[in-house]
mmCIF file of C-alpha atoms and ligand atoms in Angstrom:
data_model
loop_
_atom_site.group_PDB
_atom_site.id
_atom_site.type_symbol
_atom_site.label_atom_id
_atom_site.label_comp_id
_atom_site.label_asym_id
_atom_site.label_seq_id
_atom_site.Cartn_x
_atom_site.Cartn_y
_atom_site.Cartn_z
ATOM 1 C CA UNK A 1 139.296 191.834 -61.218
ATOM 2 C CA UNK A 2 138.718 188.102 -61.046
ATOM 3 C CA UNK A 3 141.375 187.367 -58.129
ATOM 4 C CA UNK A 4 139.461 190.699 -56.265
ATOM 5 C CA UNK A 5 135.888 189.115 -56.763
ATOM 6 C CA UNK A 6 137.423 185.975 -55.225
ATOM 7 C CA UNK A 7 139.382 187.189 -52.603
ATOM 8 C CA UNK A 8 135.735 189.019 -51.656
ATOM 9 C CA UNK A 9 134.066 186.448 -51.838
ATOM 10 C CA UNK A 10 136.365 184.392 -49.671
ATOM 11 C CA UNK A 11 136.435 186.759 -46.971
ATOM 12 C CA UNK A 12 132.653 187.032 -46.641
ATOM 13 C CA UNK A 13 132.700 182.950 -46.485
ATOM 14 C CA UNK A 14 135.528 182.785 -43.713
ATOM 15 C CA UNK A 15 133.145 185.995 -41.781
ATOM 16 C CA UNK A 16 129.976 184.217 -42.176
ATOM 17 C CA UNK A 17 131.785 181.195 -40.711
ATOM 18 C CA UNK A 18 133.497 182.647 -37.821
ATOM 19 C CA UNK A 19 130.466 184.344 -36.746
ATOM 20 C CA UNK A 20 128.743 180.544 -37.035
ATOM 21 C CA UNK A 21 131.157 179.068 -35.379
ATOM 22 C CA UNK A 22 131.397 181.922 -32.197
ATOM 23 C CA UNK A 23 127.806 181.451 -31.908
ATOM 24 C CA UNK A 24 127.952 177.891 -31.296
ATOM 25 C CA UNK A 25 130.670 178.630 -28.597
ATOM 26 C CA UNK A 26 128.332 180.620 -26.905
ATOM 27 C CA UNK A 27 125.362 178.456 -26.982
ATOM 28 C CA UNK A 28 127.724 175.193 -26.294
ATOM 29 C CA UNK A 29 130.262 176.818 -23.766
ATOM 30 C CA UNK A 30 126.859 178.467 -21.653
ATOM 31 C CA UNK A 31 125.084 175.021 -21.669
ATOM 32 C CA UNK A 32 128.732 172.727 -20.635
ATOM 33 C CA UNK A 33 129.224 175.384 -17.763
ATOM 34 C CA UNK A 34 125.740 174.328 -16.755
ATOM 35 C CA UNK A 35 126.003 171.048 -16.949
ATOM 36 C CA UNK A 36 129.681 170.053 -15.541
ATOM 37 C CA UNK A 37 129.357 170.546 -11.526
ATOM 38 C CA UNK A 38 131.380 173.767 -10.505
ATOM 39 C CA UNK A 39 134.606 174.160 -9.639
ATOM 40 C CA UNK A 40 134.067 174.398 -6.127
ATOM 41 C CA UNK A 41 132.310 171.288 -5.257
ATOM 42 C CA UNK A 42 133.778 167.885 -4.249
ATOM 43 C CA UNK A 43 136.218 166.796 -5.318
ATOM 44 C CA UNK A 44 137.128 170.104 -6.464
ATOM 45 C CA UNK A 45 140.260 167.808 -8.268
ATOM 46 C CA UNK A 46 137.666 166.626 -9.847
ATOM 47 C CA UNK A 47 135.634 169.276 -11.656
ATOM 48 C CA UNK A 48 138.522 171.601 -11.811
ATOM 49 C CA UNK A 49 140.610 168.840 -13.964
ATOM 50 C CA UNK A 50 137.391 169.090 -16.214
ATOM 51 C CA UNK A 51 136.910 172.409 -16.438
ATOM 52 C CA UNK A 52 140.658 172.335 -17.689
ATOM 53 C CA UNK A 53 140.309 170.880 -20.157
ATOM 54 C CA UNK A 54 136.663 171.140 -21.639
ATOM 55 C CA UNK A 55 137.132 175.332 -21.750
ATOM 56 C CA UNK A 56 140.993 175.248 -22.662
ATOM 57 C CA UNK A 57 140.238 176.362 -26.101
ATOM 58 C CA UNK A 58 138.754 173.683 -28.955
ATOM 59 C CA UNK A 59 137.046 174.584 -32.102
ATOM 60 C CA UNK A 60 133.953 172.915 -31.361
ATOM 61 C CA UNK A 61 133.912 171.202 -34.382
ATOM 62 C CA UNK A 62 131.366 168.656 -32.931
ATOM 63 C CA UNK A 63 128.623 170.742 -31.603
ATOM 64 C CA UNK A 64 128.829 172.929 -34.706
ATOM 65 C CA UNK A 65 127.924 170.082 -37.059
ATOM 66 C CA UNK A 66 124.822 168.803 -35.056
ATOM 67 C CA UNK A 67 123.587 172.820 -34.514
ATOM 68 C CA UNK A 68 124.314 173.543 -38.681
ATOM 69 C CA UNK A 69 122.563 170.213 -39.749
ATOM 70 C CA UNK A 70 119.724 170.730 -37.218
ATOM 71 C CA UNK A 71 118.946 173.953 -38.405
ATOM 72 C CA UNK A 72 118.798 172.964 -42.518
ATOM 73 C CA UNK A 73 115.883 170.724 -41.233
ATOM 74 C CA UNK A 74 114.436 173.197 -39.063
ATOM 75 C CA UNK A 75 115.161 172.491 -35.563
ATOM 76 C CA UNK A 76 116.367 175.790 -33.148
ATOM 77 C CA UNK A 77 119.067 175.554 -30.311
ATOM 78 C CA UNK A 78 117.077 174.855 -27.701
ATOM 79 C CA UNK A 79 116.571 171.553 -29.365
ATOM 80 C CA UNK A 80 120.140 170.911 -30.176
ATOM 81 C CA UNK A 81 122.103 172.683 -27.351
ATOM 82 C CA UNK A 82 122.309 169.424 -25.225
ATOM 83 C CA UNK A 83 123.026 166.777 -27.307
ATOM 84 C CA UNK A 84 125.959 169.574 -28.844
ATOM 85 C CA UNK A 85 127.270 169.897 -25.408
ATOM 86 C CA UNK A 86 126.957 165.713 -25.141
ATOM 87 C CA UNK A 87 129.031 164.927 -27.943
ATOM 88 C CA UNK A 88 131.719 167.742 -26.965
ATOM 89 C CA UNK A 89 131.889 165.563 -23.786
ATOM 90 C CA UNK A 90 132.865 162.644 -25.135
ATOM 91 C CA UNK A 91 135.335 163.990 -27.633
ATOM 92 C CA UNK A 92 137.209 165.862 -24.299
ATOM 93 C CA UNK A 93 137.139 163.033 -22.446
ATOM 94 C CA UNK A 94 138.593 161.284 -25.809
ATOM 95 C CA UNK A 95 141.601 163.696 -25.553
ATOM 96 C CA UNK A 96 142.288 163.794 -21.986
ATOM 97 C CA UNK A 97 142.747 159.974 -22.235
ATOM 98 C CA UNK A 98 144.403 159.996 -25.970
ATOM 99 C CA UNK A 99 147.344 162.030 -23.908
ATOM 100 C CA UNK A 100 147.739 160.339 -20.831
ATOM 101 C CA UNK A 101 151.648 158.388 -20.829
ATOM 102 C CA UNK A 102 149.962 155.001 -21.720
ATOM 103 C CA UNK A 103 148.555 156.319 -25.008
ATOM 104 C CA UNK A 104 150.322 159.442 -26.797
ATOM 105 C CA UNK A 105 151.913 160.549 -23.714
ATOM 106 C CA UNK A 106 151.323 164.503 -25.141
ATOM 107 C CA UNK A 107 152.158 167.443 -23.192
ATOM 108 C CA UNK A 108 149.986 170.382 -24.880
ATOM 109 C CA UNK A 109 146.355 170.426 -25.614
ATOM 110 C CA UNK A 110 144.385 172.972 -26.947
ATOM 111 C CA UNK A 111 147.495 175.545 -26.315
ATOM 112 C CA UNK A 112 147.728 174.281 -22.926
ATOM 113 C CA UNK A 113 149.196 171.512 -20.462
ATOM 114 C CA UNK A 114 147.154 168.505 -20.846
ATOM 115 C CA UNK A 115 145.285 167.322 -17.921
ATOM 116 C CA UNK A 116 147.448 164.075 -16.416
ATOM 117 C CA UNK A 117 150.599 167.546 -16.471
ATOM 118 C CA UNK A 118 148.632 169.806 -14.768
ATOM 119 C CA UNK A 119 146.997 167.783 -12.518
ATOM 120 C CA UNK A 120 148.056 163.991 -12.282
ATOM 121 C CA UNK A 121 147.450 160.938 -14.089
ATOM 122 C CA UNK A 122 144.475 159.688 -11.788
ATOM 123 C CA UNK A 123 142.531 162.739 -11.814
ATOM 124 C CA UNK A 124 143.129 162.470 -15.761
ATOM 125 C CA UNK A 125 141.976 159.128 -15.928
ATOM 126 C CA UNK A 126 139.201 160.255 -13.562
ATOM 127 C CA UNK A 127 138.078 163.405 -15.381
ATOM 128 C CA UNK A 128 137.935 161.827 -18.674
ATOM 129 C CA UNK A 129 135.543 158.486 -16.989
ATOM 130 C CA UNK A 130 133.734 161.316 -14.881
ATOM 131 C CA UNK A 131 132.746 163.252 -18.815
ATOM 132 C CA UNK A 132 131.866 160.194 -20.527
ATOM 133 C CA UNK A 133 128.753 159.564 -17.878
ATOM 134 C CA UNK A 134 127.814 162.977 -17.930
ATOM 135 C CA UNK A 135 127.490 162.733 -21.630
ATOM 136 C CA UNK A 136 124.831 160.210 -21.315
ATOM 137 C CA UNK A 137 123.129 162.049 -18.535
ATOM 138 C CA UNK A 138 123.236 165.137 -20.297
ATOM 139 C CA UNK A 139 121.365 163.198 -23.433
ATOM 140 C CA UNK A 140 119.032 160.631 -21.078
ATOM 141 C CA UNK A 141 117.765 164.245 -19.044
ATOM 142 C CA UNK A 142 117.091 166.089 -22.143
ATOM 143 C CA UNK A 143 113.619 167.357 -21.254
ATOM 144 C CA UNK A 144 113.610 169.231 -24.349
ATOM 145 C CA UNK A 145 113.366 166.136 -26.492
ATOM 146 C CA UNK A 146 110.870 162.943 -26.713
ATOM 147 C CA UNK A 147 112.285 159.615 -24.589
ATOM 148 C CA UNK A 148 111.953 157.697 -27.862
ATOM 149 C CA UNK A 149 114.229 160.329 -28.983
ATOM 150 C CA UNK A 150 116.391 160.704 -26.097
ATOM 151 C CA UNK A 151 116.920 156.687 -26.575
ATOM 152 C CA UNK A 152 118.066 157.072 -30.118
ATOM 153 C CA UNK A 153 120.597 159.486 -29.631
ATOM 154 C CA UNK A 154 121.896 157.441 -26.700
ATOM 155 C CA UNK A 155 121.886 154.593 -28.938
ATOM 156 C CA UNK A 156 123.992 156.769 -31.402
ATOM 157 C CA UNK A 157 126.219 158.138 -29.179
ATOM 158 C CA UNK A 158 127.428 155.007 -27.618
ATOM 159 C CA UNK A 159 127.924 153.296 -30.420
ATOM 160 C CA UNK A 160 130.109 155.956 -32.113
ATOM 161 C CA UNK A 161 131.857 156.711 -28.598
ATOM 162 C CA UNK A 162 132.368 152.302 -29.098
ATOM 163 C CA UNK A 163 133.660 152.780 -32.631
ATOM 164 C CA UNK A 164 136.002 155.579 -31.945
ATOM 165 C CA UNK A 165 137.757 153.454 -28.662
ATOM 166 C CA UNK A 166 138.286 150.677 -31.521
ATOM 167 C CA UNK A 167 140.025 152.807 -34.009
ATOM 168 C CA UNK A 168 142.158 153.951 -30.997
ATOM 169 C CA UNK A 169 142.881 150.700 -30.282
ATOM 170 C CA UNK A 170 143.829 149.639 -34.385
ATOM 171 C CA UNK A 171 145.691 152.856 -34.086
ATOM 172 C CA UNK A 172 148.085 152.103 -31.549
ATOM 173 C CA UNK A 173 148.200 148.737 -32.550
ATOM 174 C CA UNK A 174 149.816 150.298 -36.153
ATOM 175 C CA UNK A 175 152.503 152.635 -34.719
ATOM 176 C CA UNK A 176 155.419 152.113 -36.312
ATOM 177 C CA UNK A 177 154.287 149.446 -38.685
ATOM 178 C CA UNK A 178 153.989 149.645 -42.527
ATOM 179 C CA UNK A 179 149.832 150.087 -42.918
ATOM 180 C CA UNK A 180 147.760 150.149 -46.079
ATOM 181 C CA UNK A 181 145.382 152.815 -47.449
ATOM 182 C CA UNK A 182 142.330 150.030 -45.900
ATOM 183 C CA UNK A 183 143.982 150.112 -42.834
ATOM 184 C CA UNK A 184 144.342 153.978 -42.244
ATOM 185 C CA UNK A 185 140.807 154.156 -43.763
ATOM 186 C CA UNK A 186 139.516 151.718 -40.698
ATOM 187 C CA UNK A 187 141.355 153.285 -37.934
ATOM 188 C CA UNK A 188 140.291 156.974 -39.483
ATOM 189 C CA UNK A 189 136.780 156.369 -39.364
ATOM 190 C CA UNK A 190 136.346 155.338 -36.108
ATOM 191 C CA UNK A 191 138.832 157.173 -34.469
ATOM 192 C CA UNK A 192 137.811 160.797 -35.572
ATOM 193 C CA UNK A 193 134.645 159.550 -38.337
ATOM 194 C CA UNK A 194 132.298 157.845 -35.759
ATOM 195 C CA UNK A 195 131.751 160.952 -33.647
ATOM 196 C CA UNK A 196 131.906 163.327 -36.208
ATOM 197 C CA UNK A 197 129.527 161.431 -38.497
ATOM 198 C CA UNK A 198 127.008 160.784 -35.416
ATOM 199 C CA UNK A 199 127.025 164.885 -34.832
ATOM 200 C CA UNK A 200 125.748 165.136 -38.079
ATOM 201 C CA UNK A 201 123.320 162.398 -37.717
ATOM 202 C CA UNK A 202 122.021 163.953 -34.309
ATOM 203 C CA UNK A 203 121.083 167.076 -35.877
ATOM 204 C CA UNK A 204 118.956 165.386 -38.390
ATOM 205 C CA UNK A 205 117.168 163.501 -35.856
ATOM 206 C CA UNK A 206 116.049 165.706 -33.562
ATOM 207 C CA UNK A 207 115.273 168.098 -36.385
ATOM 208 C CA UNK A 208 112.733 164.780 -37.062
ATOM 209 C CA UNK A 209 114.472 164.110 -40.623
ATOM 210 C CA UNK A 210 112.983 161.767 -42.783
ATOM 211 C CA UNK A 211 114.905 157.911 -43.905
ATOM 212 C CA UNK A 212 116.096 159.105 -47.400
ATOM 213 C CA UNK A 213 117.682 162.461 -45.889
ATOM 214 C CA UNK A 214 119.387 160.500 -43.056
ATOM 215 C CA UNK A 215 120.840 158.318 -45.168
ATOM 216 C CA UNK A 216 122.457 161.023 -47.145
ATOM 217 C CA UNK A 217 123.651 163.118 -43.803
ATOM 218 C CA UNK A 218 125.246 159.874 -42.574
ATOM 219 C CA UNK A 219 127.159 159.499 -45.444
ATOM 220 C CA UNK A 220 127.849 163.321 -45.803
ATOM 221 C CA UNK A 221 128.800 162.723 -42.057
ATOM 222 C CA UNK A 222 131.411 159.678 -43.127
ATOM 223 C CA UNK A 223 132.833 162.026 -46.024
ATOM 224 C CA UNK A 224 133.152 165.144 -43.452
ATOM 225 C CA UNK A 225 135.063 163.024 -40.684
ATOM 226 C CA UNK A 226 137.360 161.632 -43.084
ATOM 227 C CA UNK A 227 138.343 165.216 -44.765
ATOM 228 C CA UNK A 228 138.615 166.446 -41.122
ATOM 229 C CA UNK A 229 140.689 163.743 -40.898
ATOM 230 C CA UNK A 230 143.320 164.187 -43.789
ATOM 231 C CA UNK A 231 143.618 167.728 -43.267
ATOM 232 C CA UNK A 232 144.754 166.694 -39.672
ATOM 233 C CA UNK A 233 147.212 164.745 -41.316
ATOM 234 C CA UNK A 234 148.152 167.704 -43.141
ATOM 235 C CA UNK A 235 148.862 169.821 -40.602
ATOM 236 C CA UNK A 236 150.544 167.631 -37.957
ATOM 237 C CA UNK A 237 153.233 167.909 -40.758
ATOM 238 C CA UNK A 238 153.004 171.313 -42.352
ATOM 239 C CA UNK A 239 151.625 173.481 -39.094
ATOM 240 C CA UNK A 240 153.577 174.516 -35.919
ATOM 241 C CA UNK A 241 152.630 173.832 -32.361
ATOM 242 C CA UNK A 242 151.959 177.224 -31.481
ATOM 243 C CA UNK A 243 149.536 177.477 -34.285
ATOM 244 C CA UNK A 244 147.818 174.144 -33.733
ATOM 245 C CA UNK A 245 147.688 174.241 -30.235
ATOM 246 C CA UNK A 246 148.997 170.719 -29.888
ATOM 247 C CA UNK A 247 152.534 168.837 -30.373
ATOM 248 C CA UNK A 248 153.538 169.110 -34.151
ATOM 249 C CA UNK A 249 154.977 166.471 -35.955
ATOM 250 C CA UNK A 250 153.842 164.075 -33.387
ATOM 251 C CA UNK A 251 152.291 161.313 -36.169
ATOM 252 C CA UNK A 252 155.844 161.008 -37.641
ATOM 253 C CA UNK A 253 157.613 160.865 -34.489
ATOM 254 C CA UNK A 254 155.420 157.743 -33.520
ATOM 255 C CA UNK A 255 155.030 156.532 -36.347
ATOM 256 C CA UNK A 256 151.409 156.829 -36.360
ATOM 257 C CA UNK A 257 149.316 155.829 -39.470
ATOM 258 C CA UNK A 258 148.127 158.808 -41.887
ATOM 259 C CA UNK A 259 147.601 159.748 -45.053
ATOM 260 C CA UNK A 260 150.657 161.291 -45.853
ATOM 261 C CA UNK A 261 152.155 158.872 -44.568
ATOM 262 C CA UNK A 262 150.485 156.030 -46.783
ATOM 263 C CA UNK A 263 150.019 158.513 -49.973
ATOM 264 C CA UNK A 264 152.641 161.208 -49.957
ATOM 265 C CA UNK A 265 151.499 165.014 -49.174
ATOM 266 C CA UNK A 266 150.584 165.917 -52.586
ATOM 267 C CA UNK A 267 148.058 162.910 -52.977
ATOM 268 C CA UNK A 268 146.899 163.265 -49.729
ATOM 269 C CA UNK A 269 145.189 167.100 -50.393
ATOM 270 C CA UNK A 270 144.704 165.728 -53.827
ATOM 271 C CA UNK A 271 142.303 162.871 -51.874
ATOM 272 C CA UNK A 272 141.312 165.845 -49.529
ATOM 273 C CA UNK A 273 139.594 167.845 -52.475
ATOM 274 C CA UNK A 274 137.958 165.081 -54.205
ATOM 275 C CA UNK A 275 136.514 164.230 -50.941
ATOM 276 C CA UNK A 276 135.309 167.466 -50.249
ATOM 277 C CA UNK A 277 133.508 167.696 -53.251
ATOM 278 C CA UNK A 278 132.000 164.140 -52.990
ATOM 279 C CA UNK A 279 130.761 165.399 -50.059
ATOM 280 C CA UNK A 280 129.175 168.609 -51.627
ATOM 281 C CA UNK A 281 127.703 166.267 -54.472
ATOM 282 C CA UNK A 282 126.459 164.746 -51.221
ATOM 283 C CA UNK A 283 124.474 167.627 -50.403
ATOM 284 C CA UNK A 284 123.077 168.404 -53.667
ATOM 285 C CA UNK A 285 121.011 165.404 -53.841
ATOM 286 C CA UNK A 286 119.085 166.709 -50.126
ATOM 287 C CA UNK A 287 115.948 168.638 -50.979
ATOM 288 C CA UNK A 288 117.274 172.179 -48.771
ATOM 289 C CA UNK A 289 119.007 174.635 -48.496
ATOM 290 C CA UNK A 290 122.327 172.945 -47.315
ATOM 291 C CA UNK A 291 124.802 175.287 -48.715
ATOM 292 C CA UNK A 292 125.759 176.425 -45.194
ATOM 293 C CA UNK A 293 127.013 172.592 -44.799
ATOM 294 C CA UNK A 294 128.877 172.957 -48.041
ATOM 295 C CA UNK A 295 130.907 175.926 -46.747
ATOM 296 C CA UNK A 296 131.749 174.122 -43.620
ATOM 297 C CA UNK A 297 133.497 171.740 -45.220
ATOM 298 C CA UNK A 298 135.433 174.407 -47.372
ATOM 299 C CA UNK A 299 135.982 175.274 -44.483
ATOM 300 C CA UNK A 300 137.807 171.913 -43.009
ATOM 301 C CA UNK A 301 139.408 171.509 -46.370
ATOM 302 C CA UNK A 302 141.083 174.989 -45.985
ATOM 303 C CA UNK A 303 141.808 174.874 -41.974
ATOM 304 C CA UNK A 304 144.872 176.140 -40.305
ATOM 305 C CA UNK A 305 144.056 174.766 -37.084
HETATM 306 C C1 GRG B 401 141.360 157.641 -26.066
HETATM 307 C C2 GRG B 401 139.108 156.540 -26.346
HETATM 308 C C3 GRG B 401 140.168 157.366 -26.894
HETATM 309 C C4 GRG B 401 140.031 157.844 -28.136
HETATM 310 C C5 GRG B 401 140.956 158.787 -28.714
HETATM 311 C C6 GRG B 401 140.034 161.627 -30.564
HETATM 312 C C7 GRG B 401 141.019 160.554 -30.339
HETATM 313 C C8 GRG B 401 140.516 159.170 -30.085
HETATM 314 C C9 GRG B 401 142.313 160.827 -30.292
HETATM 315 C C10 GRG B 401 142.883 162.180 -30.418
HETATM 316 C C11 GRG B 401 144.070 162.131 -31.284
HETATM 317 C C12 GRG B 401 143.760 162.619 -32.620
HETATM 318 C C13 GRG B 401 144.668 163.620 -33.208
HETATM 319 C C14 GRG B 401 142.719 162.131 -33.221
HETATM 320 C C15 GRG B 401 142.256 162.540 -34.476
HETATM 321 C C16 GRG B 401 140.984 163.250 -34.195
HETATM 322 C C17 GRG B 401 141.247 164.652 -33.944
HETATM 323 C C18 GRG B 401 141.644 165.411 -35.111
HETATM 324 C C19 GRG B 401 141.110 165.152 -32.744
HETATM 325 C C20 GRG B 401 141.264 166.572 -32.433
HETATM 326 O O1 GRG B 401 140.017 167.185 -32.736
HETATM 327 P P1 GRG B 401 139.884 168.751 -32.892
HETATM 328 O O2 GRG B 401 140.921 169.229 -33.858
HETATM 329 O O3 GRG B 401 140.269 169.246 -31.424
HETATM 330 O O4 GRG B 401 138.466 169.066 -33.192
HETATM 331 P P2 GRG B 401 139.700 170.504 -30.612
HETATM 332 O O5 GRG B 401 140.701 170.686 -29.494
HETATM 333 O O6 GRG B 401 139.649 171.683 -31.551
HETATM 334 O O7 GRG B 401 138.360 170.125 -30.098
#
């Protein structure tokens, strides 16, 4: 009876979830297709390169955190749909250069040929450049939002998009030498925690959250990108390509450092679990209804890909 009642309740937390999560693909996916020049202007190279990439698949991960925290505090998606669509520029323009030969050299993305493969390493090097700036655009032309506001979340974004270029850096700069649990913990949190912990921080502010609440979501926000981080780990070593939509196995082939690599497998979704409950202990202490954050990260904690 027990295992029934939880294997209910589990699948009405994984619908609720993929219904969130194909809503913000809609919303997200309507306003990038707006906002990235169409395929058939000049250079067509150009915006067909990004077009590649930004609708090749992708969880949205990004844009779903600042629409779900915007929405505890009461903002709608008019509000948010911008900056979600911002923030999901920089992180493809993050990948598109994270595979290029000079950096992971990576063949598949998002169950497809990565950009500098299907097009060429220019136009790669181009597209990615070309999606940063219209990140910024996208943010700075935000007529939905105040300037002061517009100003913050520029402020935001460009110093997570800085933060995340130096934990690439301190990233390659460890491949294939012995690192420490402080080191993986730096290169973690700026490679994948800055953006991820600015998404939630975006959705607070232009719901117009007060100091003590955004001091909580940016922590929440550091807790999330660092769970989203292990269970990457994770499954670079337990999950297939096919299933991932990327190379498997790539950390171990270069080295890279991760969590299992620094902690062993079985510590590292030990350290996954207590994070994801310091992060829900996180929550508790916010005055709303954040329960829909708290399945979210169930829901990174349990991922598959
Ligand atoms: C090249 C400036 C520069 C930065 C690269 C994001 C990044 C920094 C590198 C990508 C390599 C990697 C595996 C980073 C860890 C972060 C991460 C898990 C990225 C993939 O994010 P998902 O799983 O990807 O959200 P989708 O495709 O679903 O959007």
């Amino acid at each position: 009876m027990r295992f029934q009642a939880e294997l209910a309740d589990n699948l009405e937390f994984m619908s609720e979830l993929d219904n969130f999560f194909g809503q913000v693909r809609e919303i997200v996916d309507a306003a990038l297709d707006g906002l990235v020049p169409p395929p058939e202007n000049e250079p067509t190279r150009l915006y067909q390169a990004i077009r590649w990439s930004l609708f090749g698949g992708g969880k949205r991960f990004r844009p779903a955190m600042v629409i779900a925290t915007g929405r505890v505090f009461g903002a709608d998606n008019e509000r948010l749909k911008r900056a979600a669509a911002a923030v999901e520029m920089i992180h493809t323009y993050s990948l598109i250069h994270d595979d290029l030969p000079s950096m992971d050299d990576d063949d598949l993305r998002r169950g497809r040929a990565t950009v500098h493969r299907k097009f060429d390493e220019a136009t790669a090097i181009l597209a990615g450049d070309a999606l940063q700036a219209m990140a910024f655009e996208t943010i700075a032309g935000d007529e939905m939002l105040s300037h002061e506001l517009r100003l913050g979340l520029v402020a935001g974004l460009s110093s997570a998009a800085g933060r995340m270029v130096a934990g690439q850096q301190l990233d390659l700069e460890a491949e294939g030498k012995t690192v420490d649990m402080e080191s993986v913990e730096r290169i973690h949190k700026g490679k994948t925690g800055a953006l991820i912990e600015f998404s939630v921080r975006a959705g607070g502010m232009i719901a117009g959250t007060d100091a003590a609440d955004m001091e909580a979501l940016a922590l929440f926000g550091e807790k999330l990108g660092l769970l989203f981080q292990i269970t990457d780990d994770i499954l670079d070593v337990t999950s297939t390509s096919e299933d991932l939509g990327k190379t498997a196995g790539k950390d171990i082939a270069s080295k890279k450092a991760t969590y299992p690599d620094v902690l062993g497998l079985d510590a590292a979704r030990l350290m996954a679990t207590r994070i994801e409950s310091e992060a829900a202990d996180i929550l508790r202490s916010i005055p709303r209804d954040t329960g829909h954050l708290a399945s979210i990260c169930r829901y990174v904690a349990s991922r598959n890909s």
